[in-house]
XYZ file of N, CA and C in Angstrom:
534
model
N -40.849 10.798 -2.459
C -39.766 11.114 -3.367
C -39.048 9.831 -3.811
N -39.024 8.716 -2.897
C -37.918 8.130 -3.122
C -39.205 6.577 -4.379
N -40.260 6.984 -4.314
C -41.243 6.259 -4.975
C -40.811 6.803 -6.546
N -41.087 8.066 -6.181
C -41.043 8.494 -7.978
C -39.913 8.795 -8.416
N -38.588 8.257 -7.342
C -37.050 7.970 -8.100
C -37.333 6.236 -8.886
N -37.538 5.724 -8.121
C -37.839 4.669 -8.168
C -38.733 4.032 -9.589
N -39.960 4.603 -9.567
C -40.825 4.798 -10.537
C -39.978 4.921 -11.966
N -39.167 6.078 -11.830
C -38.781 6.981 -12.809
C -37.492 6.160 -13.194
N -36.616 5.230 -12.447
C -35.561 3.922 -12.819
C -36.773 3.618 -13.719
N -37.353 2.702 -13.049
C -37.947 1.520 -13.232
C -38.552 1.449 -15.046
N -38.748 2.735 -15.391
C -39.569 3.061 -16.635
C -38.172 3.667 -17.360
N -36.921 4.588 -16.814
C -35.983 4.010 -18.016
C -35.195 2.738 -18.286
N -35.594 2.028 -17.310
C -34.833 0.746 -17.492
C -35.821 -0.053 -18.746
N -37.087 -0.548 -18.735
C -38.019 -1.289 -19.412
C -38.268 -0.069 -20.700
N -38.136 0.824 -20.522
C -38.347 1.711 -21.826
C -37.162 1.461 -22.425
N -36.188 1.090 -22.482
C -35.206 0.962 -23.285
C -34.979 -0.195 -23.973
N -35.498 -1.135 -23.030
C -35.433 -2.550 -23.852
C -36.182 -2.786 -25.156
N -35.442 -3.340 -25.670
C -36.142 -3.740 -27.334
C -36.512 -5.247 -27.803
N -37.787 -4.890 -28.318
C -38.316 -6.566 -28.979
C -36.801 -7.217 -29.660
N -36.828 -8.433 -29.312
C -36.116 -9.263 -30.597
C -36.530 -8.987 -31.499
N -36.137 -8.865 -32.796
C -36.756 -8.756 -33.738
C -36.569 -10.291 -34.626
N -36.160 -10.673 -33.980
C -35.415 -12.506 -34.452
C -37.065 -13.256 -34.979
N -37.633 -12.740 -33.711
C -38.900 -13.407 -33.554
C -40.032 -13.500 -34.320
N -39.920 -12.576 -35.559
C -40.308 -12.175 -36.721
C -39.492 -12.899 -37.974
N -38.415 -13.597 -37.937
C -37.965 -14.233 -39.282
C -38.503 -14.967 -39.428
N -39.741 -15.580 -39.282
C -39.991 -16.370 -40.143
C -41.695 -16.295 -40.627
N -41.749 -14.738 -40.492
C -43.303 -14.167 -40.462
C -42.968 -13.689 -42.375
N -44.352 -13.882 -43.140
C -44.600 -13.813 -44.711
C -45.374 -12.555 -44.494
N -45.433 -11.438 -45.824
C -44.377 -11.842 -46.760
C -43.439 -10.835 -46.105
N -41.751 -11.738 -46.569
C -41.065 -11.050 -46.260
C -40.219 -9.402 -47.228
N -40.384 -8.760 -45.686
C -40.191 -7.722 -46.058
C -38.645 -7.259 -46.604
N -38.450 -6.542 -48.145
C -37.220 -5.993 -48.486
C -37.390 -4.485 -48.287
N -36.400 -4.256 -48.051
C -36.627 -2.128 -47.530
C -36.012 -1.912 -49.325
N -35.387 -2.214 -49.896
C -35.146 -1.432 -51.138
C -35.904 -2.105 -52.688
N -36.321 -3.135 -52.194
C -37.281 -3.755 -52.747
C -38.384 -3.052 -53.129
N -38.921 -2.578 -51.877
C -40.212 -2.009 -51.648
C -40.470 -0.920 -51.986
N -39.692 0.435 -51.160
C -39.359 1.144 -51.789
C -38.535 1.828 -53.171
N -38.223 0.676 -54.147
C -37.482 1.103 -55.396
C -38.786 1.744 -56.309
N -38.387 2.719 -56.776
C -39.942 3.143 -57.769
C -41.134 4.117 -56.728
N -42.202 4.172 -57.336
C -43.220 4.820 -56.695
C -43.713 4.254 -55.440
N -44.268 4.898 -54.325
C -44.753 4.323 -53.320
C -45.506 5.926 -53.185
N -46.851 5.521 -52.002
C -47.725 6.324 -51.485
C -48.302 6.185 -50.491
N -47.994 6.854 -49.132
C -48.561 6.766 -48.057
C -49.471 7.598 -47.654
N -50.143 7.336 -46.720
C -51.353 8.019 -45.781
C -51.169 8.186 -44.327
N -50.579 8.980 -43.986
C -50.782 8.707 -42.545
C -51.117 10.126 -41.889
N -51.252 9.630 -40.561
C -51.632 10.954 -39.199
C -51.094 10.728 -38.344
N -50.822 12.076 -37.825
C -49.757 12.638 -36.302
C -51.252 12.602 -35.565
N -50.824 11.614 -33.810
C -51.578 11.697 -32.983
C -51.022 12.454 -31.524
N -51.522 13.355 -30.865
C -50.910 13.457 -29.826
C -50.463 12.848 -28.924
N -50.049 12.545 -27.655
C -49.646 11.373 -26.765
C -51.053 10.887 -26.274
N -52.056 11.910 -26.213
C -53.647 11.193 -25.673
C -54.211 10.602 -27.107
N -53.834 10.409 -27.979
C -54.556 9.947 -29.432
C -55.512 11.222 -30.031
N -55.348 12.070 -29.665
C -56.066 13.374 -30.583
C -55.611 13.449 -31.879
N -56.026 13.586 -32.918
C -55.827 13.946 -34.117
C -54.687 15.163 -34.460
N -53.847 15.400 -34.762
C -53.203 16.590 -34.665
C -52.922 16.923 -36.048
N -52.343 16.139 -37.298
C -52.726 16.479 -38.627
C -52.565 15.099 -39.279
N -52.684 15.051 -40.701
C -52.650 14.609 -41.592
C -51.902 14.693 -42.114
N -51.826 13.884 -43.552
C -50.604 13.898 -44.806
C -50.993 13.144 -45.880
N -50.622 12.925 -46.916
C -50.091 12.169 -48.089
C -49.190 12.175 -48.513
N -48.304 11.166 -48.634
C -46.940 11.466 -48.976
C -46.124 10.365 -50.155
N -46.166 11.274 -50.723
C -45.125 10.629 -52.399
C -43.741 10.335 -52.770
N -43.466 9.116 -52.372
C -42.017 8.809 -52.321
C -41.522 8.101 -53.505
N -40.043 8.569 -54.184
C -39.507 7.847 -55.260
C -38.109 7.434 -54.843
N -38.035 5.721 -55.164
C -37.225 5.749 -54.742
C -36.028 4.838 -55.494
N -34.868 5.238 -55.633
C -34.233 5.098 -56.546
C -32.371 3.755 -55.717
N -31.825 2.946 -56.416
C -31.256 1.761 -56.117
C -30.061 2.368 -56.374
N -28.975 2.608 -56.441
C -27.750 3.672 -56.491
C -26.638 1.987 -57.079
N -25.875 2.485 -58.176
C -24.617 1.120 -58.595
C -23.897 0.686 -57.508
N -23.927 1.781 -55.971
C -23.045 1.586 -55.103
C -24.210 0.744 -54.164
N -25.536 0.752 -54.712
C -25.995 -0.230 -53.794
C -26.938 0.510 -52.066
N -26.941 2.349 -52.864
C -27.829 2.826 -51.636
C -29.024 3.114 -52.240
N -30.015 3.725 -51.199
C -31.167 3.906 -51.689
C -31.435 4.508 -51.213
N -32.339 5.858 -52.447
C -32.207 7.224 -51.855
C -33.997 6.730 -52.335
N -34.831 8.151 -50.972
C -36.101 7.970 -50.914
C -35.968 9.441 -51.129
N -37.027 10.214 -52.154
C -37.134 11.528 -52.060
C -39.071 11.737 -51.627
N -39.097 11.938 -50.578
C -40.094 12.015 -49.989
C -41.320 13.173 -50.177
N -42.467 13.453 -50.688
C -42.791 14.710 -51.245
C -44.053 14.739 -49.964
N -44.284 15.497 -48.725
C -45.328 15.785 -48.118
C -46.353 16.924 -48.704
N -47.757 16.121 -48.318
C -49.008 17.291 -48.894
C -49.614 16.954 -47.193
N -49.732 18.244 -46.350
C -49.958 18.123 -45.353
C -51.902 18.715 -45.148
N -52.375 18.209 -44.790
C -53.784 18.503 -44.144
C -54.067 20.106 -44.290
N -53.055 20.789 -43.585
C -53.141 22.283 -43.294
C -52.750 23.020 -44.414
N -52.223 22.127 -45.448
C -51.172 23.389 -46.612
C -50.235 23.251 -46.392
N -49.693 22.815 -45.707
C -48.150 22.964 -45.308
C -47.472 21.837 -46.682
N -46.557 22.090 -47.668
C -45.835 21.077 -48.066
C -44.165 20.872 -47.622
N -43.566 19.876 -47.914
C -42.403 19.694 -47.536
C -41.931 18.672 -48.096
N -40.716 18.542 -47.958
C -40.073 17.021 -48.706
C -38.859 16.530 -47.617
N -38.089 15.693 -47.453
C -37.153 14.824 -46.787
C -36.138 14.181 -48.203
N -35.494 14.062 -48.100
C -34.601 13.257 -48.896
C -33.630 12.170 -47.594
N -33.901 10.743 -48.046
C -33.137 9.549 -47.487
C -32.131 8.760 -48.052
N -31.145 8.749 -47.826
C -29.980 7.995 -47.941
C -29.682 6.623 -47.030
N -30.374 5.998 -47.978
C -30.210 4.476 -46.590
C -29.107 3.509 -47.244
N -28.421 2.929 -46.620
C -27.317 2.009 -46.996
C -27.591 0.843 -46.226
N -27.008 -0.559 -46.769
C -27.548 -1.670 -46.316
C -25.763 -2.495 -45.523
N -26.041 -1.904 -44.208
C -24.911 -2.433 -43.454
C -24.429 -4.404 -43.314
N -25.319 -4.967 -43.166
C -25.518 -5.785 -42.849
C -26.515 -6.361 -43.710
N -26.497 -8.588 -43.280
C -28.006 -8.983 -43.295
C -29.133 -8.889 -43.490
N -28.991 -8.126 -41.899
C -30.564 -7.969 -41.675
C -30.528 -6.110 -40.843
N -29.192 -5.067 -41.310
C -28.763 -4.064 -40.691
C -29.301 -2.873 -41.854
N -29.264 -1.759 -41.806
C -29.260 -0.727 -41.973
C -29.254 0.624 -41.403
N -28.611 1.540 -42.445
C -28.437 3.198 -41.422
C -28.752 3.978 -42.785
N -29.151 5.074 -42.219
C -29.709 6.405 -43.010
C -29.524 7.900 -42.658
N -29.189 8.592 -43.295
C -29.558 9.837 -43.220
C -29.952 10.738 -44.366
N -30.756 12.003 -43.324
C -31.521 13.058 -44.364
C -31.171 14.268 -43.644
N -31.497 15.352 -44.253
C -31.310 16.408 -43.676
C -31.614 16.894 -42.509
N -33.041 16.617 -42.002
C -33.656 16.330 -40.749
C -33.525 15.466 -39.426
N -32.888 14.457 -40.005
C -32.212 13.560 -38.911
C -30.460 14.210 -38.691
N -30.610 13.974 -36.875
C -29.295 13.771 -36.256
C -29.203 12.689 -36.155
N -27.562 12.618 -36.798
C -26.894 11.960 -36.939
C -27.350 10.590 -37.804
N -26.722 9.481 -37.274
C -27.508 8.632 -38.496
C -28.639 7.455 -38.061
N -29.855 7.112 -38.869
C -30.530 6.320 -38.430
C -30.056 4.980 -38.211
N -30.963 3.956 -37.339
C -30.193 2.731 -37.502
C -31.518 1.787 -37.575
N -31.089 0.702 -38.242
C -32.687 -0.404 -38.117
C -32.131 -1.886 -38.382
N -32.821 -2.602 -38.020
C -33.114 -4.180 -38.550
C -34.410 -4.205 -38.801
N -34.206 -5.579 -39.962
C -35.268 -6.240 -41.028
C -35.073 -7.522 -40.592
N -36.093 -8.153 -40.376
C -36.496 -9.865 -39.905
C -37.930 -10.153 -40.522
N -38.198 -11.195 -41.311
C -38.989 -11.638 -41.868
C -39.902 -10.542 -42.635
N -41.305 -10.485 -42.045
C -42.323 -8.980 -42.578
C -41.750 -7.402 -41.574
N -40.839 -7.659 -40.728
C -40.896 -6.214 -39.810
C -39.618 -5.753 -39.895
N -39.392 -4.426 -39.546
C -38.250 -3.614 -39.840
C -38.581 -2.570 -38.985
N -37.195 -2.486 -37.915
C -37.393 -1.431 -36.688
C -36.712 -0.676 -36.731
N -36.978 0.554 -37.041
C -35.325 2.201 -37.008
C -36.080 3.255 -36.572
N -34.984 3.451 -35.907
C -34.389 4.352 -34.882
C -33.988 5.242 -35.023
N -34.393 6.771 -35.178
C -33.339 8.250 -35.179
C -33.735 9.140 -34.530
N -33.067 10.293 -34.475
C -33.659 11.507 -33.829
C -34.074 12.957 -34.685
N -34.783 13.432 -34.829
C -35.042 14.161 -36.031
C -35.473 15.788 -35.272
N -35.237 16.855 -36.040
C -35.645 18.057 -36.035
C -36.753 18.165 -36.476
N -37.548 18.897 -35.753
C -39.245 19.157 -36.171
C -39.183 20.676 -35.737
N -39.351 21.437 -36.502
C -39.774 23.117 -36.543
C -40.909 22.996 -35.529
N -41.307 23.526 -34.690
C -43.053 24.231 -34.585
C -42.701 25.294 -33.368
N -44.199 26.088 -34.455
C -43.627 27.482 -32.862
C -42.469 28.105 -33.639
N -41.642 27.989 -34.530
C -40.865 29.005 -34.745
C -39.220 28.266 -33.541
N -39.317 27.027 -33.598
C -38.342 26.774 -32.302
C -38.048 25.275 -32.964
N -36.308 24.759 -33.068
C -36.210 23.451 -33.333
C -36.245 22.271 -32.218
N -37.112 21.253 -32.410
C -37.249 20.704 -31.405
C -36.109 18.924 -32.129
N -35.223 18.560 -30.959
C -35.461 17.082 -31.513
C -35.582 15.922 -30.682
N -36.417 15.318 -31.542
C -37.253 14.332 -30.593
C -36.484 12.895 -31.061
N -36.647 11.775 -30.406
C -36.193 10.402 -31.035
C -37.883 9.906 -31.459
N -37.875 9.620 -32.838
C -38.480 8.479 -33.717
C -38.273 7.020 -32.964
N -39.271 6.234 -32.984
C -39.144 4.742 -32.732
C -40.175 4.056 -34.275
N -39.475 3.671 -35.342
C -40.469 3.269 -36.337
C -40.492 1.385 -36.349
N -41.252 1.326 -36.572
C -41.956 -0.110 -37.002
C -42.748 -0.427 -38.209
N -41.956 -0.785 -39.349
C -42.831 -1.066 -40.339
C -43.177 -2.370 -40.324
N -44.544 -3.313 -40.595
C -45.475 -4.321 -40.888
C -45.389 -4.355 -42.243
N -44.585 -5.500 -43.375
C -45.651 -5.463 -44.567
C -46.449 -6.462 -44.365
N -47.914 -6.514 -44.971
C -48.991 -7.163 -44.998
C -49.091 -7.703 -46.552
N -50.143 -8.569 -46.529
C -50.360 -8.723 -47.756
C -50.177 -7.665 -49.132
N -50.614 -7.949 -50.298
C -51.043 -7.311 -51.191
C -49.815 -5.531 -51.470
N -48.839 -5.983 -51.271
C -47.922 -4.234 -50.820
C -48.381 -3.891 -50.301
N -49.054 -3.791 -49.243
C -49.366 -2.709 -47.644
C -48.433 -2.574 -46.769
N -48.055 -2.032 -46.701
C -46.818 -1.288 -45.265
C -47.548 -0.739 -44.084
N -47.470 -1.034 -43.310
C -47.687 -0.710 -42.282
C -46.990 0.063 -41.388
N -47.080 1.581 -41.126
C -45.910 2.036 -39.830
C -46.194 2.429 -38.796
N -45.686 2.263 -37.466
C -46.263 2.830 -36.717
C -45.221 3.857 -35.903
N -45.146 4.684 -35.475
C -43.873 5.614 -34.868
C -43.911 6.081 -33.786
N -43.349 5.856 -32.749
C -43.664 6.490 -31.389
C -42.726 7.771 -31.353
N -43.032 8.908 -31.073
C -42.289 9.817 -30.530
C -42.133 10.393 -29.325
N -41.153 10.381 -29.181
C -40.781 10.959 -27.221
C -39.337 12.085 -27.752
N -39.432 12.794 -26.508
C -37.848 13.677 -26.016
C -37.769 13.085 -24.845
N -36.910 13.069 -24.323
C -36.239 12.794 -22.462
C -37.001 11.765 -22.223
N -37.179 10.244 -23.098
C -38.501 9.502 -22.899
C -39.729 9.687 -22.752
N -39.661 10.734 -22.731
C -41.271 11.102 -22.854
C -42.077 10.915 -23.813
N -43.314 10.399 -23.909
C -43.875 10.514 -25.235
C -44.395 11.793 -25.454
N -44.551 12.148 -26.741
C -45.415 13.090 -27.778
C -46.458 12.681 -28.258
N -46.014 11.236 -28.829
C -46.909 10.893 -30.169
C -47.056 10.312 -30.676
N -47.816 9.533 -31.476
C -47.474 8.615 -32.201
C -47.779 8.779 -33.398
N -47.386 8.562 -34.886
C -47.332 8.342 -36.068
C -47.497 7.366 -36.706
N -48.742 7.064 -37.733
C -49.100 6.133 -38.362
C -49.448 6.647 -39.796
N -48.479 5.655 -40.611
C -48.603 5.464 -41.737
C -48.957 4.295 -42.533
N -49.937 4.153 -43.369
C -50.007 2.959 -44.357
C -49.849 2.828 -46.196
N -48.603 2.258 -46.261
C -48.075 2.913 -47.730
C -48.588 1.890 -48.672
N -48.247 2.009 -49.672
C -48.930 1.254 -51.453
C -48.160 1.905 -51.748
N -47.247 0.509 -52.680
C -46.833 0.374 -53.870
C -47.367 1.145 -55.213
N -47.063 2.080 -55.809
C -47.862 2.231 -56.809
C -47.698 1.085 -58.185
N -48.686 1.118 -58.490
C -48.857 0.022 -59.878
C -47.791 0.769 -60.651
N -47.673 1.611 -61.256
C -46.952 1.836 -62.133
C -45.380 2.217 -61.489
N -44.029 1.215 -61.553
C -42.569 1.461 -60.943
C -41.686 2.191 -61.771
N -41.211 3.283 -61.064
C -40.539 3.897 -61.906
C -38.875 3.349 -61.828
């Protein structure tokens, strides 16, 4: 017992700690969050279970628009694997530097992130339906841009630290900005 108290410190203590993200300013190209997202964008990604099983798919169509007050709203359009469609709407505001916070209908309370050089790390907790039951889990996102407009995301999901899952997305710029 007193192993898997122990154990069970030991993994919320190191699960909580977070990369610098410092360590990334001076990594190309550097990444702008309203930059990037202003206009059309298009991602691809898949929900994996916590063992890496496939669990679904997506494509997802985001427009995203620069506000006079300086926010930036993402209206998110999901085409899911199964039929399922859905959308998100984001409200991100630029706190800081290198700071930002967001919310959508789906997220509690409000998101939070930093941007350093190509990477950008945020943080929320979001409602996910399944089963007929609301579940909410905390998001851990990590976007990569790469060359050529490629985004890179990767998302860990857990409740009570636990993992679920992970989420990977890889977005494009569309050629044509609205």
């Amino acid at each position: 017992m007193k192993l898997l108290l122990t154990l069970l410190l030991a993994i919320s203590l190191f699960g909580c700690s977070k990369a610098d993200l410092t360590q990334y300013q001076d990594n190309r190209p550097v990444f702008s969050l309203f930059e990037y997202f202003q206009g059309k964008t298009t991602g691809w990604g898949m929900v994996q279970d916590r063992k890496g099983n496939l669990m679904r798919q997506f494509v997802v169509d985001i427009t995203g628009t620069v506000s006079a007050d300086n926010k930036l709203t993402l209206e998110e359009h999901f085409d899911w694997s199964d039929g399922e469609k859905s959308k998100r709407t984001w409200t991100i505001t630029k706190t800081g530097e290198h700071t930002f916070t967001g919310t959508a209908d789906d997220v509690v309370g409000i998101a939070t992130g930093s941007a350093y050089g190509n990477v950008l790390s945020w943080q929320y907790y979001l409602n996910i339906v399944a089963d007929g039951k609301t579940w909410k889990v905390h998001l851990d996102d990590w976007m990569f841009l790469q060359k050529d407009d490629v985004l890179i995301n990767k998302t860990k999901m857990s409740k009570f630290g636990i993992s679920l899952g992970d989420i990977t997305i890889v977005f494009r710029k569309n050629s044509e900005r609205g």
